[in-house]
PDB file of C-alpha atoms in Angstrom:
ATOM      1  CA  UNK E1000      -1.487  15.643  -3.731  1.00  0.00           C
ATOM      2  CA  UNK E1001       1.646  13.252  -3.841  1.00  0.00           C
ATOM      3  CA  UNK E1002       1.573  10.038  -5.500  1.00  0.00           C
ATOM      4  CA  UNK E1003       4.123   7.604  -5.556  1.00  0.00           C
ATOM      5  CA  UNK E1004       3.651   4.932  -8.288  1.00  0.00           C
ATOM      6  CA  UNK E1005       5.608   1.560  -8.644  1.00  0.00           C
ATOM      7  CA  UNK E1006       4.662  -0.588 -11.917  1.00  0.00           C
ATOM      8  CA  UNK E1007       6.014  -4.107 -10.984  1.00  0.00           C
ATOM      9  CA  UNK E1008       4.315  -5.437  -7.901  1.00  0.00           C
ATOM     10  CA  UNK E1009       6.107  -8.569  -8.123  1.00  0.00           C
ATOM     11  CA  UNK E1010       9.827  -9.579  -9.865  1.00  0.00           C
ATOM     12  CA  UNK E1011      10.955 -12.982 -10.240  1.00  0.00           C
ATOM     13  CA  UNK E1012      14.874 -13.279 -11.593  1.00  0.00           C
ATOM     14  CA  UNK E1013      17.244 -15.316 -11.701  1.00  0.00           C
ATOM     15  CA  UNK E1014      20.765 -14.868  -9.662  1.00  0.00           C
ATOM     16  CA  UNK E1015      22.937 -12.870 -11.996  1.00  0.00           C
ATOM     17  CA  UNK E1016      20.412 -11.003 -14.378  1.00  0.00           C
ATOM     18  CA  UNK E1017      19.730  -7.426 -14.282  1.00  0.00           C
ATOM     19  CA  UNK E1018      17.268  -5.279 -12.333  1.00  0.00           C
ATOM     20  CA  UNK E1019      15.586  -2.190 -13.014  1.00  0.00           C
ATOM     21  CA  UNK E1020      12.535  -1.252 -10.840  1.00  0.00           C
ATOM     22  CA  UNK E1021      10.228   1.483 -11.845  1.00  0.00           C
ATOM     23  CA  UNK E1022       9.256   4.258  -9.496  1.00  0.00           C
ATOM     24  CA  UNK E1023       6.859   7.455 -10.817  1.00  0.00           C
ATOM     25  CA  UNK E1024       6.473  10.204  -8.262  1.00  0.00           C
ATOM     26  CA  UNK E1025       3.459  12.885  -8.997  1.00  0.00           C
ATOM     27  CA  UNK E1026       4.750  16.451  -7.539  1.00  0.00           C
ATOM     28  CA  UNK E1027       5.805  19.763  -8.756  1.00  0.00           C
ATOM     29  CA  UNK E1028       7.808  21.102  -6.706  1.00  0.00           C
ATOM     30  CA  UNK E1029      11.426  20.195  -5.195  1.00  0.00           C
ATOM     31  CA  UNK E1030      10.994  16.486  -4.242  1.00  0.00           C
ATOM     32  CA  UNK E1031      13.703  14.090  -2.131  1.00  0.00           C
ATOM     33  CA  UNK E1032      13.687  10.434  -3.770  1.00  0.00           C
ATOM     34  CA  UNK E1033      14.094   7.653  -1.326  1.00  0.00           C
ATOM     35  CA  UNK E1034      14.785   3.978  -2.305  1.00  0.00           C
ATOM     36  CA  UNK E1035      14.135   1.607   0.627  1.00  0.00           C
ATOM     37  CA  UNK E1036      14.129  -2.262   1.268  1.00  0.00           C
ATOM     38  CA  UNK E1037      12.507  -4.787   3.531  1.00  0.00           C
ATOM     39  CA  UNK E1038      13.924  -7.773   4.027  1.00  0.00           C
ATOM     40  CA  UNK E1039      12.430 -10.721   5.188  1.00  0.00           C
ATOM     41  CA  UNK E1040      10.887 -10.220   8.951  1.00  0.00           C
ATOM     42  CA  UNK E1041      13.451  -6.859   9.265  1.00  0.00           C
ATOM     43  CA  UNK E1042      13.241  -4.086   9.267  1.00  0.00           C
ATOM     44  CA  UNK E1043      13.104  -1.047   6.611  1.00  0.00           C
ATOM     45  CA  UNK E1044      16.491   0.133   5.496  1.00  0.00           C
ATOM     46  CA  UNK E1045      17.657   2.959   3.567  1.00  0.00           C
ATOM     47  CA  UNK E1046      19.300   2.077   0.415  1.00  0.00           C
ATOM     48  CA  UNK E1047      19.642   5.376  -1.552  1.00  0.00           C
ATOM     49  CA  UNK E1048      18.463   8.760  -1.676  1.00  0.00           C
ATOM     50  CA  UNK E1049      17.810  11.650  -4.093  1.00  0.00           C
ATOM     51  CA  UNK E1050      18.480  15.337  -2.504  1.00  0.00           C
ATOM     52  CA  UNK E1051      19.726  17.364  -5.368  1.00  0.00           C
ATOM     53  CA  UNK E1052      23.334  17.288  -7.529  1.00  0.00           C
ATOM     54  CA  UNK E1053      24.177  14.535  -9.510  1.00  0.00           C
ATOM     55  CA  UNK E1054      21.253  12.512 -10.712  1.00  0.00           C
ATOM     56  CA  UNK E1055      22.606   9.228 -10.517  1.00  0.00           C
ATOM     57  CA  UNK E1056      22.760   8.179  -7.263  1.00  0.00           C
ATOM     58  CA  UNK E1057      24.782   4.932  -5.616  1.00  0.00           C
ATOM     59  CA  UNK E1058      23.707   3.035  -2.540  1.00  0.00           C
ATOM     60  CA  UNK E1059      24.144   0.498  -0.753  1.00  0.00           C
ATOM     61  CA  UNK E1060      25.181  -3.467  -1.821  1.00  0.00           C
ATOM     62  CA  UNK E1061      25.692  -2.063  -5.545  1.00  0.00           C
ATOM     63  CA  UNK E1062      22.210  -0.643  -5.980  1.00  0.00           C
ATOM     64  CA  UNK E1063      21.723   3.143  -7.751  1.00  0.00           C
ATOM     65  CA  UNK E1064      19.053   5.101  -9.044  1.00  0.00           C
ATOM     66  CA  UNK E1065      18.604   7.674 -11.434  1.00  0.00           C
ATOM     67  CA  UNK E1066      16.470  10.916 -11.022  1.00  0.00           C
ATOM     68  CA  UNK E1067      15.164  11.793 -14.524  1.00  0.00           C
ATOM     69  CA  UNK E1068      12.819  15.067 -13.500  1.00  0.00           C
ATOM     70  CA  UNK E1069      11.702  15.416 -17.149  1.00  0.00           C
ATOM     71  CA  UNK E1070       9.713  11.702 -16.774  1.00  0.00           C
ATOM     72  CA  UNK E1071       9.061  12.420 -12.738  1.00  0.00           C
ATOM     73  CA  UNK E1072      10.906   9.045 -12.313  1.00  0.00           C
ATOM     74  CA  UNK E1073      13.232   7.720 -10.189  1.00  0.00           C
ATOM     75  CA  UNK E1074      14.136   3.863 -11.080  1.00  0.00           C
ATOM     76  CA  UNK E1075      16.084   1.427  -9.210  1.00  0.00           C
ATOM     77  CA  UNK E1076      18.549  -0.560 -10.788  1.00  0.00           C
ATOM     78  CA  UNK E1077      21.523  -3.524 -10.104  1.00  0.00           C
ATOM     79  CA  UNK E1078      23.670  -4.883 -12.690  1.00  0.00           C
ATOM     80  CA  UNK E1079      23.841  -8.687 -11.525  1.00  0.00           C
ATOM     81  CA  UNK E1080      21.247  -9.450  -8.819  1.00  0.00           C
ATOM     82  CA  UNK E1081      21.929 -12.178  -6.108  1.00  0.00           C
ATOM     83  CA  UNK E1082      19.826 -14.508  -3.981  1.00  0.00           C
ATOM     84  CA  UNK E1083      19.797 -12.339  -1.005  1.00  0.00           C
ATOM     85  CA  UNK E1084      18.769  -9.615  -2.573  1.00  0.00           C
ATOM     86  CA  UNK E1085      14.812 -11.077  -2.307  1.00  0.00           C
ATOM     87  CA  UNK E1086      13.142  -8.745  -0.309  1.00  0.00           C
ATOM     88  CA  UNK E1087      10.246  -6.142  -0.966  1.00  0.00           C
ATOM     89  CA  UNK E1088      11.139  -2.698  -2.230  1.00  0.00           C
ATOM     90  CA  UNK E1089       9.489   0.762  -1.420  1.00  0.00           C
ATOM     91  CA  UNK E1090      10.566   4.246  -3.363  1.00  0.00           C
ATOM     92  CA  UNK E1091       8.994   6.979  -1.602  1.00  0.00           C
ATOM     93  CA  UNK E1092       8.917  10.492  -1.851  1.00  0.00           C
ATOM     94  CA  UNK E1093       8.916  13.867   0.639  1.00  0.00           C
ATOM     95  CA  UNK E1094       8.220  16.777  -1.020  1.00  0.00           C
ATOM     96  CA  UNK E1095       9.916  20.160  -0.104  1.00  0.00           C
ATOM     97  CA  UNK E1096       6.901  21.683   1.876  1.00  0.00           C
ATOM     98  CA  UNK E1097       4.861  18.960   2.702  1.00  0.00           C
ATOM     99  CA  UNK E1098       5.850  18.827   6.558  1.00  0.00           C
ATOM    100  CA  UNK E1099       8.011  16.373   5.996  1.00  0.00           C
ATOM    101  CA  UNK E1100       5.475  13.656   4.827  1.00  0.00           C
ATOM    102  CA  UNK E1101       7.371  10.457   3.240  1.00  0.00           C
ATOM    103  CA  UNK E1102       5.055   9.145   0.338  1.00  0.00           C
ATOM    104  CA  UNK E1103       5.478   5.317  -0.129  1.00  0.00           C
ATOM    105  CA  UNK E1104       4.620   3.780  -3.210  1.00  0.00           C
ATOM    106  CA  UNK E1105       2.581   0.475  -3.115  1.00  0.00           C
ATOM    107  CA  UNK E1106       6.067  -1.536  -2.607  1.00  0.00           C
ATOM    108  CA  UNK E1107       7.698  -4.247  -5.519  1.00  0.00           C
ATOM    109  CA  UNK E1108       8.283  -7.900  -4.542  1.00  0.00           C
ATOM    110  CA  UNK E1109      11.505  -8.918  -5.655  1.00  0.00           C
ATOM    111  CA  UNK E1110      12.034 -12.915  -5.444  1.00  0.00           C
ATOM    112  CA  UNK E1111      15.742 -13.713  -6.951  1.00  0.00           C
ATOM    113  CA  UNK E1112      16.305 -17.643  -7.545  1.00  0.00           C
ATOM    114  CA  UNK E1113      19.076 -18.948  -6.731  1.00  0.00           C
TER     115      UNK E1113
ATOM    116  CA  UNK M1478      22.139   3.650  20.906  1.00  0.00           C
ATOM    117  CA  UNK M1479      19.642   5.784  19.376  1.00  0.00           C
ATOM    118  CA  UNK M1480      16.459   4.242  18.110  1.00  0.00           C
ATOM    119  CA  UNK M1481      12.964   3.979  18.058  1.00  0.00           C
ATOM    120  CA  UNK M1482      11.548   1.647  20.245  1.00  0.00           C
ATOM    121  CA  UNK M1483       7.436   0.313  18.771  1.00  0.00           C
ATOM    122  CA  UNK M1484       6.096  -1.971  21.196  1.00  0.00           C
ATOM    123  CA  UNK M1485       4.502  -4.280  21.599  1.00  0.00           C
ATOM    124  CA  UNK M1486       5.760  -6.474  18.496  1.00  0.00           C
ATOM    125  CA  UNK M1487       2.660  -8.602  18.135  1.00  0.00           C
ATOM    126  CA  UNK M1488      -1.061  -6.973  19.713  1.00  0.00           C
ATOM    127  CA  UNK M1489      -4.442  -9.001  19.418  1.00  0.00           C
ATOM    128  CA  UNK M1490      -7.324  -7.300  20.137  1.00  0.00           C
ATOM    129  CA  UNK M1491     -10.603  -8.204  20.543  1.00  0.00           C
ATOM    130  CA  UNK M1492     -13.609  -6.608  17.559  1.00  0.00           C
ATOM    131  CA  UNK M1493     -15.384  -4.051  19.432  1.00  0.00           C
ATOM    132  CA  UNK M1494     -12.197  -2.582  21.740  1.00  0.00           C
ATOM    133  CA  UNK M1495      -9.650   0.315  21.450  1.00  0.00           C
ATOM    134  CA  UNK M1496      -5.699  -0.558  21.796  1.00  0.00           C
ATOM    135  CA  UNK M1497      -2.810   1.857  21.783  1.00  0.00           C
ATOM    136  CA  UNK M1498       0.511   1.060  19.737  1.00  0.00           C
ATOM    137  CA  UNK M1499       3.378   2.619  21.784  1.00  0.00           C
ATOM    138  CA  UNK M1500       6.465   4.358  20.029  1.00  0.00           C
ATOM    139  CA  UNK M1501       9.339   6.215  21.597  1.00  0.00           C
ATOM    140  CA  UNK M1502      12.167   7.738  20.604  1.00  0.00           C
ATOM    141  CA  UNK M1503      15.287   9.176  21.760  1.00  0.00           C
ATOM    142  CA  UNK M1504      16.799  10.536  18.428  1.00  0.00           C
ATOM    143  CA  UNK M1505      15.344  14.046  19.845  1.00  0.00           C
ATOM    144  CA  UNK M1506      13.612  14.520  16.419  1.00  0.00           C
ATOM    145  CA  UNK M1507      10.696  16.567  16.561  1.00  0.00           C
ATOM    146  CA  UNK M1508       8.778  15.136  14.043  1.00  0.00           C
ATOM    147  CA  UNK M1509       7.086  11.856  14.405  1.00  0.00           C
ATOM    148  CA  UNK M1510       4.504   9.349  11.847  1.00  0.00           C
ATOM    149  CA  UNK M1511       2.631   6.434  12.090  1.00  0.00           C
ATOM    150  CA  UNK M1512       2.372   4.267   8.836  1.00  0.00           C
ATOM    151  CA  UNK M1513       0.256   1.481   8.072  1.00  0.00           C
ATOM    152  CA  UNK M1514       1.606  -1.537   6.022  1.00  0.00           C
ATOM    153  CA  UNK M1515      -0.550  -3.917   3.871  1.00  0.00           C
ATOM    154  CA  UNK M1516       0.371  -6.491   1.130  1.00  0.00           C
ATOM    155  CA  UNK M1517       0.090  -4.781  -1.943  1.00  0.00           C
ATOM    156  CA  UNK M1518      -0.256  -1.165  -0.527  1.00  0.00           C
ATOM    157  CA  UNK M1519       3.025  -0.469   0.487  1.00  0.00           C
ATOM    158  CA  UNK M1520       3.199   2.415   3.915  1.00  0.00           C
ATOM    159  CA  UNK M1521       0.464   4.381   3.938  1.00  0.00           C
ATOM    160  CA  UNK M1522       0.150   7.141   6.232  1.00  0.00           C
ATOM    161  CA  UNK M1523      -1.848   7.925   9.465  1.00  0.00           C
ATOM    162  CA  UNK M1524      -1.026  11.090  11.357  1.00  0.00           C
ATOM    163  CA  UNK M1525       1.738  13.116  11.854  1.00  0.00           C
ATOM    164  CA  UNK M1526       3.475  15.195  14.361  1.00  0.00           C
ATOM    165  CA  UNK M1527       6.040  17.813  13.432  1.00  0.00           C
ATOM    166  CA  UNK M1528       5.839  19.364  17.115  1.00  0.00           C
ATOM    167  CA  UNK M1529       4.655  18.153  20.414  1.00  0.00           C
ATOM    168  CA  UNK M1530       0.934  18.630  21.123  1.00  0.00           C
ATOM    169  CA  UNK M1531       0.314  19.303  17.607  1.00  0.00           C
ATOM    170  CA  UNK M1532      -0.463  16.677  14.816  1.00  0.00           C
ATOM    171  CA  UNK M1533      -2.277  16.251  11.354  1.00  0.00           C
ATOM    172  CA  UNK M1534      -4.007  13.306   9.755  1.00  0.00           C
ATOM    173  CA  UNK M1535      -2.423  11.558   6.735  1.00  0.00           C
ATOM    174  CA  UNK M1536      -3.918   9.855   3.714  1.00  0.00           C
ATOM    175  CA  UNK M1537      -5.601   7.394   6.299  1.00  0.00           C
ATOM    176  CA  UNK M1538      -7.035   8.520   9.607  1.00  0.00           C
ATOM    177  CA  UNK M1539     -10.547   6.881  10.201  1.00  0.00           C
ATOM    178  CA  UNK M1540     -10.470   5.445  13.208  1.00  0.00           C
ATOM    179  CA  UNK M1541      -7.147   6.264  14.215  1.00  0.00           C
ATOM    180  CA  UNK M1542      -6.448   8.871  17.419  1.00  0.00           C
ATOM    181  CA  UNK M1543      -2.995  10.097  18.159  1.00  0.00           C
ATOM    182  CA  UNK M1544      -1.066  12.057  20.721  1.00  0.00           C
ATOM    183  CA  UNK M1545       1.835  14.183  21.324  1.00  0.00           C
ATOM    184  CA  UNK M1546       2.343  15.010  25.020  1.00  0.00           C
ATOM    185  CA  UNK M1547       6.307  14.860  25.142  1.00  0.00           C
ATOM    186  CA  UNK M1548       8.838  14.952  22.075  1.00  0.00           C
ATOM    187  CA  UNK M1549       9.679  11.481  22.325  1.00  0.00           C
ATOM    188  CA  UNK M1550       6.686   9.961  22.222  1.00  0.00           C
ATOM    189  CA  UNK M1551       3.797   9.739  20.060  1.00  0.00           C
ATOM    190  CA  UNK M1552       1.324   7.059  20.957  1.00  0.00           C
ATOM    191  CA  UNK M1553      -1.788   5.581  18.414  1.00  0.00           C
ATOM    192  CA  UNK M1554      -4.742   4.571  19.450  1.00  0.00           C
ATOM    193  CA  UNK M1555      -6.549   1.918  17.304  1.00  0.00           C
ATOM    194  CA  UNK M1556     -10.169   2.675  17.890  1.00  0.00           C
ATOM    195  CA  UNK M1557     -13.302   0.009  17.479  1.00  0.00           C
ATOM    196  CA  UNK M1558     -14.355   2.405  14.613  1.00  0.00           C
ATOM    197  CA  UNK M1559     -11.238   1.083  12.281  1.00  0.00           C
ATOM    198  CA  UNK M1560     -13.192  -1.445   9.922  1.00  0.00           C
ATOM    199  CA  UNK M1561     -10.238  -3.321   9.304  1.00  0.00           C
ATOM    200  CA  UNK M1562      -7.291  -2.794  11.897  1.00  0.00           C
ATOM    201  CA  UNK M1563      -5.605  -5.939  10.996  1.00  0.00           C
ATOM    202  CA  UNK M1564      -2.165  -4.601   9.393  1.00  0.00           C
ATOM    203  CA  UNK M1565       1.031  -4.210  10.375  1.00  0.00           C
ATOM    204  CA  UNK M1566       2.035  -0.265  11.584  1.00  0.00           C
ATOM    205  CA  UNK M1567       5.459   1.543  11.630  1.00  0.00           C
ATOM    206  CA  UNK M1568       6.334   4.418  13.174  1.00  0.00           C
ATOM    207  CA  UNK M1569       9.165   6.837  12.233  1.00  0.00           C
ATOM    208  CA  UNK M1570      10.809  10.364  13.356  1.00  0.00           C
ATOM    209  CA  UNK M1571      13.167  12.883  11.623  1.00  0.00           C
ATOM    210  CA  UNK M1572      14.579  16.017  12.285  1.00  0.00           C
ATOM    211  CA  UNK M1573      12.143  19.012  11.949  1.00  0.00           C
ATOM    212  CA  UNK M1574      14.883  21.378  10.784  1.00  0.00           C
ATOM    213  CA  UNK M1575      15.159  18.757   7.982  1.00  0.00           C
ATOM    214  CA  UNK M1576      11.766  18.021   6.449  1.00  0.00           C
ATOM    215  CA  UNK M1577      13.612  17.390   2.897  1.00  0.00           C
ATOM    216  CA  UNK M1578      15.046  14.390   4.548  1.00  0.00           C
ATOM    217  CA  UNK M1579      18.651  15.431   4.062  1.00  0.00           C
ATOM    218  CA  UNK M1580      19.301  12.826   7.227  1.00  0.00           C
ATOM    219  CA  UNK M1581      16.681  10.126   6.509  1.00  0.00           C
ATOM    220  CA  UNK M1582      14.043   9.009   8.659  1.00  0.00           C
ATOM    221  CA  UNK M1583      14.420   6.179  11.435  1.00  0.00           C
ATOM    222  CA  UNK M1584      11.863   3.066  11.219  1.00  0.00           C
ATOM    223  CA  UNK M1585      10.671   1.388  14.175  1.00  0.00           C
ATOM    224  CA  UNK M1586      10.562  -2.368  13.939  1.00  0.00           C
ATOM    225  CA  UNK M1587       6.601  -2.242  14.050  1.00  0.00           C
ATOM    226  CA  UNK M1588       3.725  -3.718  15.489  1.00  0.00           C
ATOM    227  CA  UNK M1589       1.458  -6.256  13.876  1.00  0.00           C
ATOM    228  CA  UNK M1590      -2.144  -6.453  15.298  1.00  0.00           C
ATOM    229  CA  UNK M1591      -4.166  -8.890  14.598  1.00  0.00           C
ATOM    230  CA  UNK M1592      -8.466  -8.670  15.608  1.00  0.00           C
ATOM    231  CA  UNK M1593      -9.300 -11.801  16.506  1.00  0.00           C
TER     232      UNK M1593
END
């Protein structure tokens, strides 16, 4: 079965440092990578996604990822962090014949100080 | 605007009775889910629907009941039998011809019920 795994559950930085969130997906076939976020009280939002080409991948409000399939991982990072950027973060996965199931992992807290 | 519409926002339900989450769509996706949020657990899923009147249970289905009369609905029943209802559910849709997710899935805003 699919697994999504994330290793922090909760990050505490500092405006202006570096992020990198972990994300280990469990499937062996063709997989689509999803990063998502939560904000406070909102709703979930896309902010990148994996299909196939290029493994490093560029969302939205200067976050990327990059698919490494030899490690099954699929981290999230952002060069300088900001305040608003405190919100919980979910990679999930949807494997190519699982009837379109998206696997969450078990989410990352991200709490930036200002 | 297209969307998915969860309501209501906040349910409280009484230990012992049976209450149904509504979500509607009118994205015309065939394929509908109902998730489960919990501090800590991230989405976990319920049931899904890739067609009308068909569905199949996800990772978490006790006490759960679903249907799938029309496309653009797909209501969840939250049944006395669910030990621990108290959580905060989602519901999203995406195109069947597009399992691999090359257009994303929509999010509902959610529902969070509370047994009081």
């Amino acid at each position: 079965a699919q697994s999504v795994s994330q290793h922090n559950h909760h990050v505490i930085l500092s405006e202006a440092a570096s992020l990198e969130l972990g994300c280990n997906y469990s499937y062996g076939g063709t997989v689509n990578l999803f990063w998502y976020v939560q904000y406070p009280g909102q709703h979930l939002q896309l902010l990148l996604k994996y299909f196939s080409g290029d493994p490093l991948v560029k969302g939205i409000k200067g976050f990327e990822a990059e698919f490494i399939k030899s490690k099954f991982s699929f981290n999230l990072r952002k060069p300088s962090v900001q305040w608003s950027d405190t919100a919980e973060y979910f990679c999930a996965v949807a494997g190519g014949n699982q009837g379109g199931k998206l696997i969450f992992g078990q989410g990352t807290e991200l709490s930036v100080k200002p | 605007d297209g969307g998915i519409t969860q309501s209501p926002k906040y349910l409280f339900r009484k230990e012992g009775q049976n209450v149904t989450l509504s979500c509607e769509q009118n994205l015309n996706h065939d394929a509908m889910y109902w998730y489960r949020q919990d501090p800590g657990q991230g989405l976990r899923l319920i049931y899904y629907s890739q067609i009308v009147n068909d569905f199949q249970k996800g990772d978490i289905a006790e006490g759960y009941s679903v249907s799938r009369e029309k496309k653009e609905s797909f209501p969840l029943t939250v049944t006395s039998a669910q030990k621990n209802p108290t959580a905060f559910y989602l519901c999203a849709s995406t195109n069947r011809g597009d399992f691999r997710g090359n257009y994303g899935y929509t999010f509902g805003s959610g529902t969070r019920l509370t047994v009081v």
